[in-house]
Coordinates of C-alpha atoms in Angstrom, one line a residue:
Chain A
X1 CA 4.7 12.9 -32.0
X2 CA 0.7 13.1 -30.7
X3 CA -0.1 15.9 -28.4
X4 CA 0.1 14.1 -25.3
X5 CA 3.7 12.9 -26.3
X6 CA 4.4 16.3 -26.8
X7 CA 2.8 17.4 -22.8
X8 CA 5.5 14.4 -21.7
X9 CA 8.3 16.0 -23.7
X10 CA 7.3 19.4 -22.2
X11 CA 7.3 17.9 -18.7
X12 CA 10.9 16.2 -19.3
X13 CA 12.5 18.6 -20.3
X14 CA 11.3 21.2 -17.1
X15 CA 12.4 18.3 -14.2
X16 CA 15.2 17.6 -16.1
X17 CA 16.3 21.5 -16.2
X18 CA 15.3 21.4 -12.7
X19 CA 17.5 18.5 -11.6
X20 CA 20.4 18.9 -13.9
X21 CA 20.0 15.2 -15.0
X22 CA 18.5 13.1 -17.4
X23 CA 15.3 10.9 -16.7
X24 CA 15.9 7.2 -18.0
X25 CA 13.6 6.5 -20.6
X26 CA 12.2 2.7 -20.7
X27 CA 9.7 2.8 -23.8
X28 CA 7.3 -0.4 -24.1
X29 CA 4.8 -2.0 -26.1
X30 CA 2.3 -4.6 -25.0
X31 CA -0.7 -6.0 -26.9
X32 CA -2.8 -2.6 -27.7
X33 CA -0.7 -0.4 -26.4
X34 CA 2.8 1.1 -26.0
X35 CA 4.2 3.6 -23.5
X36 CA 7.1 5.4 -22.6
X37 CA 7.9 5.1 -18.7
X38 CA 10.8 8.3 -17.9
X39 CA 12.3 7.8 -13.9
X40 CA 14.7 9.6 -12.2
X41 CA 15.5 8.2 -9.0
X42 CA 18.3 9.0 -6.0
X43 CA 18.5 12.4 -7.7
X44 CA 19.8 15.5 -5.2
X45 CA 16.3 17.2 -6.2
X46 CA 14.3 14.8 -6.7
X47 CA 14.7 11.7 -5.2
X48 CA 12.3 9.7 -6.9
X49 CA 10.3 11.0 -10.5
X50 CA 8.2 9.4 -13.0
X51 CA 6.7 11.1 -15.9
X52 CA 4.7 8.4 -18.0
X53 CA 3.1 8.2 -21.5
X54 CA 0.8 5.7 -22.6
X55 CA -1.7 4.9 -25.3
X56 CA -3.8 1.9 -25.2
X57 CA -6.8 0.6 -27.6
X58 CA -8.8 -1.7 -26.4
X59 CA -11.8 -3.7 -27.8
X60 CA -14.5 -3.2 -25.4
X61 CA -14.7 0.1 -23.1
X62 CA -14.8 -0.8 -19.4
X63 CA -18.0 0.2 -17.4
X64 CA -15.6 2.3 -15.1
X65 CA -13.8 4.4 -17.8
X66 CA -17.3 6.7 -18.0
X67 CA -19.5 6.9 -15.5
X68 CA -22.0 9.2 -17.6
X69 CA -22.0 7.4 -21.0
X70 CA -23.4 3.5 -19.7
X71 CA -24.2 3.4 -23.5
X72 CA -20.7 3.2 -24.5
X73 CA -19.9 0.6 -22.3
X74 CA -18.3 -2.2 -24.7
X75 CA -17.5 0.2 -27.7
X76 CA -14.1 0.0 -29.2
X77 CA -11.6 2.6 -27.8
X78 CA -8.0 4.3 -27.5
X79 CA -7.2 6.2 -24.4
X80 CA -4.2 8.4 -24.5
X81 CA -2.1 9.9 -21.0
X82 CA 0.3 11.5 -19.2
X83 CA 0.7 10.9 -15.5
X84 CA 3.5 12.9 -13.4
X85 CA 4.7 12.4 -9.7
X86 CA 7.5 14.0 -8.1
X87 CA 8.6 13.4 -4.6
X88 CA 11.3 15.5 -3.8
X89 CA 14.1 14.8 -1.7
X90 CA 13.6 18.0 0.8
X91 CA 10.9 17.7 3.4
X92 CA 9.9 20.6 2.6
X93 CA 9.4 20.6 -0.9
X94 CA 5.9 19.0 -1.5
X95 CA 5.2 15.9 -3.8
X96 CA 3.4 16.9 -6.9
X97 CA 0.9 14.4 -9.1
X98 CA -0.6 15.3 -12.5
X99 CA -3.0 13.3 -14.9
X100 CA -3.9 14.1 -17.5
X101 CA -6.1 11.8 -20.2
X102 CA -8.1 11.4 -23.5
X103 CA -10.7 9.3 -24.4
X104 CA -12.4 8.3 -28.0
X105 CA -14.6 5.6 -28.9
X106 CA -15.4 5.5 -33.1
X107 CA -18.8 8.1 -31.7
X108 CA -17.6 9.9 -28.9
X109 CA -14.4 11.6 -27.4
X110 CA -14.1 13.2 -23.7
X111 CA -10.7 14.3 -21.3
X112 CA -9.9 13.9 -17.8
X113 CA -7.5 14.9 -15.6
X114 CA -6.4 16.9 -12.6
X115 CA -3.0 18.2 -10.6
X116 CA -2.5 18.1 -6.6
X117 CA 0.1 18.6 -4.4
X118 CA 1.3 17.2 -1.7
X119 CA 3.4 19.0 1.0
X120 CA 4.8 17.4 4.2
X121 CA 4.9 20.9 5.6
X122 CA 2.6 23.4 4.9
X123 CA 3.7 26.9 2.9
X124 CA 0.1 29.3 2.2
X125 CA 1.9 30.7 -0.2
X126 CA 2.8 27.5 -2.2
X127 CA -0.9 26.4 -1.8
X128 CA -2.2 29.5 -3.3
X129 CA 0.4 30.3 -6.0
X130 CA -0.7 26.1 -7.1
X131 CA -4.2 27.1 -6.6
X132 CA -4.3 29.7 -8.6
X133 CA -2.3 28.1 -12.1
X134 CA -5.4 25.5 -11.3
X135 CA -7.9 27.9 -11.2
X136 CA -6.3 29.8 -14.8
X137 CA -5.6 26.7 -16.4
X138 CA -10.1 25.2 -15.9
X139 CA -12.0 28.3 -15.2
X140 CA -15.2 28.6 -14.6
X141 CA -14.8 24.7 -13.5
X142 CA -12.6 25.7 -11.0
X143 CA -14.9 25.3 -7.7
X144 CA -16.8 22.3 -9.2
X145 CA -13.2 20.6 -9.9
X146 CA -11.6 21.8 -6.7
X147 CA -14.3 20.1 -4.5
X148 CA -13.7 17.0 -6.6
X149 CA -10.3 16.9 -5.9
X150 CA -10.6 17.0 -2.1
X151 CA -13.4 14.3 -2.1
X152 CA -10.9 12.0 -4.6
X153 CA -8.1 12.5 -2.9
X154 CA -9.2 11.2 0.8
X155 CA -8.1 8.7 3.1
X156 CA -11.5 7.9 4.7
X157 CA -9.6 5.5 7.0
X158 CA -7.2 8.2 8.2
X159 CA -9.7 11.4 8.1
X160 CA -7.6 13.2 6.5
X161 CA -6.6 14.3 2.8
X162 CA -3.8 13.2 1.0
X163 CA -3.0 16.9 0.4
X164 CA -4.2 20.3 -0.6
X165 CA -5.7 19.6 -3.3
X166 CA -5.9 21.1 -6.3
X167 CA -8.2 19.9 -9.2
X168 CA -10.2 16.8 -10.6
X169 CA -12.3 15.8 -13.5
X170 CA -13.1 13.4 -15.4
X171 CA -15.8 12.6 -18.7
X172 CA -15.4 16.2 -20.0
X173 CA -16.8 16.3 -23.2
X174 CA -17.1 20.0 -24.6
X175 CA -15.0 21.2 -27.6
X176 CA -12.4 23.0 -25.4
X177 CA -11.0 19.5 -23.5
X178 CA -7.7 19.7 -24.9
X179 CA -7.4 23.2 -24.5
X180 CA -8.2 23.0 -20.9
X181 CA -5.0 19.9 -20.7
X182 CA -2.7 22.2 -22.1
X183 CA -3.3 25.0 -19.9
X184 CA -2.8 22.7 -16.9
X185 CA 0.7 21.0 -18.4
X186 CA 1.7 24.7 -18.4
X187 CA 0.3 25.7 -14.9
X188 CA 1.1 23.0 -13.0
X189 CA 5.4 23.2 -15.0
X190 CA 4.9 26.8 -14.2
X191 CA 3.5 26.7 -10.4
X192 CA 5.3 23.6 -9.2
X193 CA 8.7 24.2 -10.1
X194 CA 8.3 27.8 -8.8
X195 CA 7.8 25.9 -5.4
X196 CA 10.2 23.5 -5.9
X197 CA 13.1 25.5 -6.8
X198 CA 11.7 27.9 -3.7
X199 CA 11.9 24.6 -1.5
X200 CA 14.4 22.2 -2.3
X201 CA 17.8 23.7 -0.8
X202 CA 16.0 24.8 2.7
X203 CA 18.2 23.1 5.5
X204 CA 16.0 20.1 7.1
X205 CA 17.0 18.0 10.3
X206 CA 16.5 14.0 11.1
X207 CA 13.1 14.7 12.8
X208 CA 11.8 16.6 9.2
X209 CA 13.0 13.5 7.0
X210 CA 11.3 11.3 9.5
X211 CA 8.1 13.2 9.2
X212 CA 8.6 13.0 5.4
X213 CA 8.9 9.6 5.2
X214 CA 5.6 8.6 7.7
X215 CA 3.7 11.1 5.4
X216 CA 4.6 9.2 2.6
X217 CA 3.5 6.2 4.5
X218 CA 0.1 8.0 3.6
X219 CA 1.0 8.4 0.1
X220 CA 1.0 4.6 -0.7
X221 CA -1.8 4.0 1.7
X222 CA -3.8 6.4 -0.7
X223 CA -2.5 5.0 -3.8
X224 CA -2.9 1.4 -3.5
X225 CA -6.2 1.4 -1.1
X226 CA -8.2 4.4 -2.6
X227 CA -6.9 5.3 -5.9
X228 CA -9.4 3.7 -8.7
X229 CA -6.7 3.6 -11.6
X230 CA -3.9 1.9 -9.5
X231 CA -5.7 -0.5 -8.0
X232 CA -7.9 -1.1 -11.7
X233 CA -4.4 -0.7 -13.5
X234 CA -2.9 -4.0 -10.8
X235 CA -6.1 -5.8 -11.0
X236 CA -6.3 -5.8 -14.3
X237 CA -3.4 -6.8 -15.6
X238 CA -1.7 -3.3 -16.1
X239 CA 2.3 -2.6 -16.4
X240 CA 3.1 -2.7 -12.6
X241 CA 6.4 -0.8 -13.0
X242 CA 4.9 1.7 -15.0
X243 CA 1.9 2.0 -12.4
X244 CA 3.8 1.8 -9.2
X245 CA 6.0 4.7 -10.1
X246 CA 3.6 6.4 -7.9
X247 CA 4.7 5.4 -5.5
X248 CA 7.8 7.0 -2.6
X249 CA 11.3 5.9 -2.9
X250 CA 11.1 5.4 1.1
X251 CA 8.5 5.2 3.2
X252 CA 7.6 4.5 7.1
X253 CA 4.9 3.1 9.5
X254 CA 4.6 3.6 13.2
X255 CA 2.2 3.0 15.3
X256 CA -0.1 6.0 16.6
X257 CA 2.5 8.7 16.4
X258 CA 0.9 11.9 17.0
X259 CA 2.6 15.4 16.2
X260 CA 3.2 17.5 19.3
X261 CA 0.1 20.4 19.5
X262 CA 1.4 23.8 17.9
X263 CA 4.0 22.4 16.3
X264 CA 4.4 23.0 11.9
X265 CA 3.2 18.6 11.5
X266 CA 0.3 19.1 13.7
X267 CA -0.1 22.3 11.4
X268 CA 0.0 19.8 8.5
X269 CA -2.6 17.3 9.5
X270 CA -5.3 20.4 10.6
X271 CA -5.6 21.9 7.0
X272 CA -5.3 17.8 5.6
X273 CA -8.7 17.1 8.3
X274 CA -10.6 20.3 7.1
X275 CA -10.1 21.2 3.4
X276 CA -9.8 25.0 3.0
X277 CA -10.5 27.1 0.3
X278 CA -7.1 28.8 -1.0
X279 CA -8.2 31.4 -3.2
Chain B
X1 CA -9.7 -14.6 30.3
X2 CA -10.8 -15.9 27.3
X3 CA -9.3 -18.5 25.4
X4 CA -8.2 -16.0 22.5
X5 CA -7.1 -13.8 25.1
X6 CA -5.2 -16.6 26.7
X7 CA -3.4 -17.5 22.9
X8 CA -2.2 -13.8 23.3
X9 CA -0.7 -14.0 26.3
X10 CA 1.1 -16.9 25.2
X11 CA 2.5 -15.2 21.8
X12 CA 3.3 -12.2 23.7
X13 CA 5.5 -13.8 26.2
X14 CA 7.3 -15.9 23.5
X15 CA 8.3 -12.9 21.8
X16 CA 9.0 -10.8 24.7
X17 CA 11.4 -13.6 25.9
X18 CA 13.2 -13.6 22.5
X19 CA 13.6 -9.3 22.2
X20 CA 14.6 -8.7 26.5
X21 CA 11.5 -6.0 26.5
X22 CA 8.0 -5.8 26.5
X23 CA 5.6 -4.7 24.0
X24 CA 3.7 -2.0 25.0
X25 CA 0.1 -2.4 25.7
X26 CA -2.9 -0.7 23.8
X27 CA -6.3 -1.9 25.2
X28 CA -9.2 -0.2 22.9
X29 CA -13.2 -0.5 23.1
X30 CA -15.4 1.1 20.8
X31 CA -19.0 0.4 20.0
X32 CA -19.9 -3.7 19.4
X33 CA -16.0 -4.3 20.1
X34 CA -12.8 -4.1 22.7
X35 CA -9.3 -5.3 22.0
X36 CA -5.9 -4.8 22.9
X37 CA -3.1 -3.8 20.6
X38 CA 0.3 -5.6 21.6
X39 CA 3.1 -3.2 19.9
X40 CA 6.6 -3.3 19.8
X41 CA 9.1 -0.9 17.8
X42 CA 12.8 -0.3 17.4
X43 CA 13.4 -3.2 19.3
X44 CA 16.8 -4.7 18.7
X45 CA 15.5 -8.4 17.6
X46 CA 12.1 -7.0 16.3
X47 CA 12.1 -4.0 14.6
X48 CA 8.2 -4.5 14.6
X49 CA 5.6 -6.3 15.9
X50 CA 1.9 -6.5 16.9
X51 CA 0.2 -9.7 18.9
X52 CA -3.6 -8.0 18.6
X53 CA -6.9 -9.3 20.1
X54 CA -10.3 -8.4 19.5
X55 CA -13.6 -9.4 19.9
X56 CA -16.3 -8.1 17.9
X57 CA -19.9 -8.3 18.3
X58 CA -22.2 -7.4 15.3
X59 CA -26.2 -7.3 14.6
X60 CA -25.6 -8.8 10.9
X61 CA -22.7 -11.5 9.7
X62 CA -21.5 -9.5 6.2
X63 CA -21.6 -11.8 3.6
X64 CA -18.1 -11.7 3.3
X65 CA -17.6 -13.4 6.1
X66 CA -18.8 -16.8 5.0
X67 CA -19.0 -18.2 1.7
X68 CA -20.0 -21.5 2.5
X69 CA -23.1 -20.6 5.0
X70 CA -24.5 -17.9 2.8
X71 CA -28.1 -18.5 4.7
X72 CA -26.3 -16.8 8.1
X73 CA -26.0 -13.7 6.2
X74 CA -27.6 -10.8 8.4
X75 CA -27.7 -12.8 11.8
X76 CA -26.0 -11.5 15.4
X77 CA -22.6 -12.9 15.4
X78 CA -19.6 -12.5 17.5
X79 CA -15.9 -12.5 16.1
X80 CA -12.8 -12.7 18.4
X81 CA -9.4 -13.0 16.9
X82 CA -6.1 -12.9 17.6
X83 CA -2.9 -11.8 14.5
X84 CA 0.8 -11.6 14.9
X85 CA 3.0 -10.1 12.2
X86 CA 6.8 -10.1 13.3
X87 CA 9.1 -7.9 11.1
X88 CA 12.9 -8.6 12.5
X89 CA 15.4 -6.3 12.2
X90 CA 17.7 -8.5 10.7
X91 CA 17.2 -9.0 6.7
X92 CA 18.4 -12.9 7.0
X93 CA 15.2 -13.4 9.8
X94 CA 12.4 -14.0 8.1
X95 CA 8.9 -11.6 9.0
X96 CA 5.8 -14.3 9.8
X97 CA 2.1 -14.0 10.5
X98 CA -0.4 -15.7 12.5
X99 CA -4.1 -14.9 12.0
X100 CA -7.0 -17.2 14.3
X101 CA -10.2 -16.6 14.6
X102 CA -13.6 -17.6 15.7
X103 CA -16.7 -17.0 14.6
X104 CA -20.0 -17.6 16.7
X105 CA -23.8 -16.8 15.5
X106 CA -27.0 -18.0 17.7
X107 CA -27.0 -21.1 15.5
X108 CA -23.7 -22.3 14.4
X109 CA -19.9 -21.2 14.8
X110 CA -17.0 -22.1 12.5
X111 CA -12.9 -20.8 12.9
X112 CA -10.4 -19.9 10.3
X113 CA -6.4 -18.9 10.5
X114 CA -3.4 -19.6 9.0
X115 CA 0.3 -19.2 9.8
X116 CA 2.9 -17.8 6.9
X117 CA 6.5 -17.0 6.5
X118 CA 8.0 -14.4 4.3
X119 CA 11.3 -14.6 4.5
X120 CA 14.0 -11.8 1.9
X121 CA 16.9 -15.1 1.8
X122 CA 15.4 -18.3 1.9
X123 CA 16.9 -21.3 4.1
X124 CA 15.4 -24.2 3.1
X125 CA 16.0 -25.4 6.6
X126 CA 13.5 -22.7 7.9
X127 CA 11.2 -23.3 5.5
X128 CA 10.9 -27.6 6.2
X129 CA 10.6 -26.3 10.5
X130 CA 8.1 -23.8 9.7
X131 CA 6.1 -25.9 7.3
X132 CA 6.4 -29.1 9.4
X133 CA 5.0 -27.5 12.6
X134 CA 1.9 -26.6 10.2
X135 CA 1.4 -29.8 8.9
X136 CA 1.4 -31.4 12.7
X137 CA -1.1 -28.7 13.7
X138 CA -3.4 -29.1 10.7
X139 CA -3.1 -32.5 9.4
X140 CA -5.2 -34.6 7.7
X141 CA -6.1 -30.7 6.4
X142 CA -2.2 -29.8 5.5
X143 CA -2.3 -30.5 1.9
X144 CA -5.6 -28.7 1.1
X145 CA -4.8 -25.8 3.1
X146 CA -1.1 -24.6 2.4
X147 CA -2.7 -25.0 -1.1
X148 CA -4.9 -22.5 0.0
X149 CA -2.1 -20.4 1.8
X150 CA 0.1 -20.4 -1.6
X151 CA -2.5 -19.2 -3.2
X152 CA -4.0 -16.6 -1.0
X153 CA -0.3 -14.4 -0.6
X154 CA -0.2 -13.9 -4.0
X155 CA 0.7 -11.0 -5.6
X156 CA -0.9 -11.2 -9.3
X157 CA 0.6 -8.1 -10.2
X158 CA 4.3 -9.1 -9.2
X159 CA 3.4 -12.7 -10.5
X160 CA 4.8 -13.9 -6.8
X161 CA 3.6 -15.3 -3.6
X162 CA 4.5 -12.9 -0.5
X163 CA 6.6 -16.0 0.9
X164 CA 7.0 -19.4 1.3
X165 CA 3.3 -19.7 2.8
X166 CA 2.0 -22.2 5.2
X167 CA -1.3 -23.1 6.3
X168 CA -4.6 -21.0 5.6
X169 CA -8.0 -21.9 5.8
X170 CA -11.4 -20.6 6.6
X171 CA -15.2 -21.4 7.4
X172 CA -13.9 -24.6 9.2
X173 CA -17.0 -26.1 11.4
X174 CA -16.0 -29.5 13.0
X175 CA -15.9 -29.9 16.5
X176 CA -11.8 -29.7 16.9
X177 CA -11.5 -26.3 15.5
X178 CA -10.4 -24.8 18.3
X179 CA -8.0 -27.9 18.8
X180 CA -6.5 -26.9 15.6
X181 CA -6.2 -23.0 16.3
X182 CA -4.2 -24.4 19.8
X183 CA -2.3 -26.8 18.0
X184 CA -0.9 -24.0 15.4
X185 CA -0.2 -21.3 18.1
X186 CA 2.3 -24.2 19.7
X187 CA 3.6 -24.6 16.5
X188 CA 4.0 -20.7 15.1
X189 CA 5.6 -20.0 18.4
X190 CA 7.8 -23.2 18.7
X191 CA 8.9 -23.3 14.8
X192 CA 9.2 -19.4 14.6
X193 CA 11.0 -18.2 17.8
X194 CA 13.6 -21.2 16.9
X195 CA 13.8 -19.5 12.9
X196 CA 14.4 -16.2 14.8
X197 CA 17.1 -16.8 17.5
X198 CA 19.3 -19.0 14.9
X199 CA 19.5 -16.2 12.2
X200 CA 18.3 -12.4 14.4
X201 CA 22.5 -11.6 14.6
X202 CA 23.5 -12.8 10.8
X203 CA 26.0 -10.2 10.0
X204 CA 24.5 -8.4 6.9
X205 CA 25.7 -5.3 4.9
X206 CA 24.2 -2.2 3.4
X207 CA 22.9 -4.5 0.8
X208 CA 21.2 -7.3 2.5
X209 CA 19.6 -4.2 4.2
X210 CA 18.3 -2.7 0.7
X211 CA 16.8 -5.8 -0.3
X212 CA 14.9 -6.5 2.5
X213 CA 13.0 -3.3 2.5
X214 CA 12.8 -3.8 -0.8
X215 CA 10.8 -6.9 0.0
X216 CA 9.1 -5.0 2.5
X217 CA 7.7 -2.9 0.5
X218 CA 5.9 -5.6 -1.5
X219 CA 4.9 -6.9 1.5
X220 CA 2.7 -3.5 1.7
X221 CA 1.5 -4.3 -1.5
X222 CA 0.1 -7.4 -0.3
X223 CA -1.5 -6.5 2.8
X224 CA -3.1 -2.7 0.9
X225 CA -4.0 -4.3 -2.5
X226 CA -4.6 -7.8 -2.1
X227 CA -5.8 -8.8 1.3
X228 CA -9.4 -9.1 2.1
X229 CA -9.4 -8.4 5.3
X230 CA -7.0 -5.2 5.5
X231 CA -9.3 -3.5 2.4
X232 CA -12.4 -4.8 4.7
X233 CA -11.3 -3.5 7.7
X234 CA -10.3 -0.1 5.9
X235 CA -13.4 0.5 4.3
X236 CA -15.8 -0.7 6.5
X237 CA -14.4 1.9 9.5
X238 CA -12.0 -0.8 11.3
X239 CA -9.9 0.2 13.6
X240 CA -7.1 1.9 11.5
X241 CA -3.9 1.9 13.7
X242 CA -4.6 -2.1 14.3
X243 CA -5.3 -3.3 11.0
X244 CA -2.2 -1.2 9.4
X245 CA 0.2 -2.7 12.6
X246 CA 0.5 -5.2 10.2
X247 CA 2.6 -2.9 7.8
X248 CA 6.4 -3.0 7.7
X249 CA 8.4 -0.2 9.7
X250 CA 10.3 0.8 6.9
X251 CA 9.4 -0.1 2.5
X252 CA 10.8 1.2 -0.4
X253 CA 10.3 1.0 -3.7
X254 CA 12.6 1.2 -6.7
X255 CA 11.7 0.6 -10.7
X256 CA 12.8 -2.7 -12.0
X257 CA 15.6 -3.7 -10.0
X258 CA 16.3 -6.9 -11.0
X259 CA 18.4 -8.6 -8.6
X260 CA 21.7 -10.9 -10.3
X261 CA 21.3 -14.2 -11.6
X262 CA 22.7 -16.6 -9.3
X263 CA 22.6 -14.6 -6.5
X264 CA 20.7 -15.4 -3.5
X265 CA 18.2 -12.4 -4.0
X266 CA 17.3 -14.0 -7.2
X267 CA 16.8 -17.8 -5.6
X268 CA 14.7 -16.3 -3.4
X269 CA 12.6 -14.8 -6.4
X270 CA 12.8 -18.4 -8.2
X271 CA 11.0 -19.9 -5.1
X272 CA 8.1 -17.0 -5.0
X273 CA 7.6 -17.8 -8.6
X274 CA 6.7 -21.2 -8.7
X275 CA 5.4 -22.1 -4.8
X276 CA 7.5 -25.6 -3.5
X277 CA 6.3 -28.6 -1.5
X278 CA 8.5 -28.3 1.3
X279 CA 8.0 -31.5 3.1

């Protein structure tokens, strides 16, 4: 088992506990690479999860998988990953994404990666706790990272943020890459299902599932507008299942609905139009 | 009233007729532009739709938006339009599009449009109406241009057209364009309001339901991966609530559901693989 198919393991195991269920497990192979895709979905905690491993080699490194080393452009590579989204079933309980990824050409070998969350209702305490297992898991990178993360995570055609945040990077090459992934598996199994177990059982009405769902509207309006790997991974031939497990089990559109001033959604969409700093 | 207007007027009414309510009415102006957003939700026939106008006036034609007159790239041009996307309630009625438009500079000025069904259970009998009123608006273009309609809704990463297509065409310059856009808006209303009062009050289950926002939801994945214009219009600081009118009510999205074989779901998947000449 390679590192990274450990992290999944480690991952697995926690929603699993969480949800008193088992993830399906679809492994794959495809020309240069093989994956194993784990879903949950319709289950009482989390209605829909994907927790995804893939390794793929490739011949010729595209120009977007480093945007500092143009002079590997074209090398030989293998690019290992973990990916993790969880969209609960309780509107209250926020939607969590981690990446996590490692790159290595026959010269050269760099990481990426990053956790956010999501919430549909807004908890400080949820964003701090969250913040702060980011902060532990890539200090001193932490306000660098941070103030990636909001700029990646934008909808400029909404004016808003997907989420809270949380943090981003991506070409880190220094010696303590992998120690800086296994930090944030921890933090982010340790933080989120702190919040989640904190979250999931809290009574909700019609009107907070309907807010849920428009939000999630958002969700895939990031994901397959903005997001650089989903839209690469579809373009380029990718495994759609694998990449559009992303995405919401439900999701709604209406037209110009705007939250009632002072209430807890306009609350929402203030902090998502001015990033704020949590810690 | 301009002539684009006027097309409006006439879709609205048609659709107004068939749903016993009227759509409400968003007019909009913003710098170089005005419209006027035609909405209607939760209706019982439609569960949505939007009949938008615009007219925008620009100081330099993107190159985008001709690929056969690359030397008007950067004059004054003026761009009114008019789309329709119907999304019925009822999973056996199928949702269509319309899109016209017309595009003036000081020197020349070409239209472009298209009409296209997507229906979740195909009735070849729908399909043959719909695709016969296109042909009598567009001929002697019809051949060239559904051509061009089953291969602009396509999905590459699904490997399937959004529906059973239509017309589309673009950059057209002889003197009976606007003929031709008149000609189809007869036809989308005549062929489609007929589609939609024989199969809006199909009895359906829980099932038929699930399927078509099944469907739906790759009908988002159409209009936020693969169409020009919506990614255009997003980036380029459109008018967000318009262009995302377009956008089903309700999606979802489930990993690999593979419907029966022989069932209808899957003859409707059969037909998106491998595009038919209906007539």
């Amino acid at each position: 088992m390679s590192i990274f198919e450990g992290f999944q393991m480690q991952l697995l195991n926690a929603f699993e506990q969480i949800e008193g269920a088992a993830f399906r497990r679809d492994p794959w192979t495809r020309a240069g690479g093989h994956g194993l895709s784990c879903i949950l979905e319709g289950g009482e905690v989390i209605e829909r999860g994907a927790v995804l491993y893939s390794s793929v080699t490739g011949q010729s490194l595209p120009p977007a998988a480093t945007l500092t080393r143009p002079h590997l452009t074209g090398c030989r590579y293998t690019v290992q990953g973990v990916s993790v989204v969880i969209h609960p079933r309780n509107p209250f309980a926020p939607t969590a994404h981690m990446n996590i990824r490692h790159f290595s050409t026959p010269s050269e070998s760099w990481v990426g990666g990053g956790i956010d969350l999501t919430p549909h209702y807004l908890f400080e305490d949820d964003a701090r706790l969250f913040h702060t297992a980011a902060r532990d898991a890539t200090d001193p990178h932490y306000t660098d990272w941070k103030r990636a993360c909001d700029q990646y995570f934008y909808l400029k055609h909404r004016e808003e943020a997907r989420g809270i945040g949380g943090v981003f990077f991506d070409d880190y090459q220094a010696s303590d890459g992998l120690n800086i992934l296994e930090r944030l598996v921890n933090g982010f199994i340790a933080s989120y299902t702190q919040i989640l177990s904190s979250r999931h059982d809290t009574p909700y009405s019609e009107a907070h599932r309907a807010w849920q769902l428009e939000r999630r509207g958002r969700y895939v309006e990031f994901n397959l507008v903005w997001d650089r790997g989903t839209a690469f991974g579809l373009q380029s031939g990718g495994r759609t299942q694998s990449i559009l497990a992303s995405l919401p089990p439900h999701a709604t559109w209406q037209y110009e609905s705007t939250p009632e001033t002072g209430s807890s959604e306009a609350a929402l969409l203030e902090v998502l139009r001015v990033p704020r700093d949590w810690l």
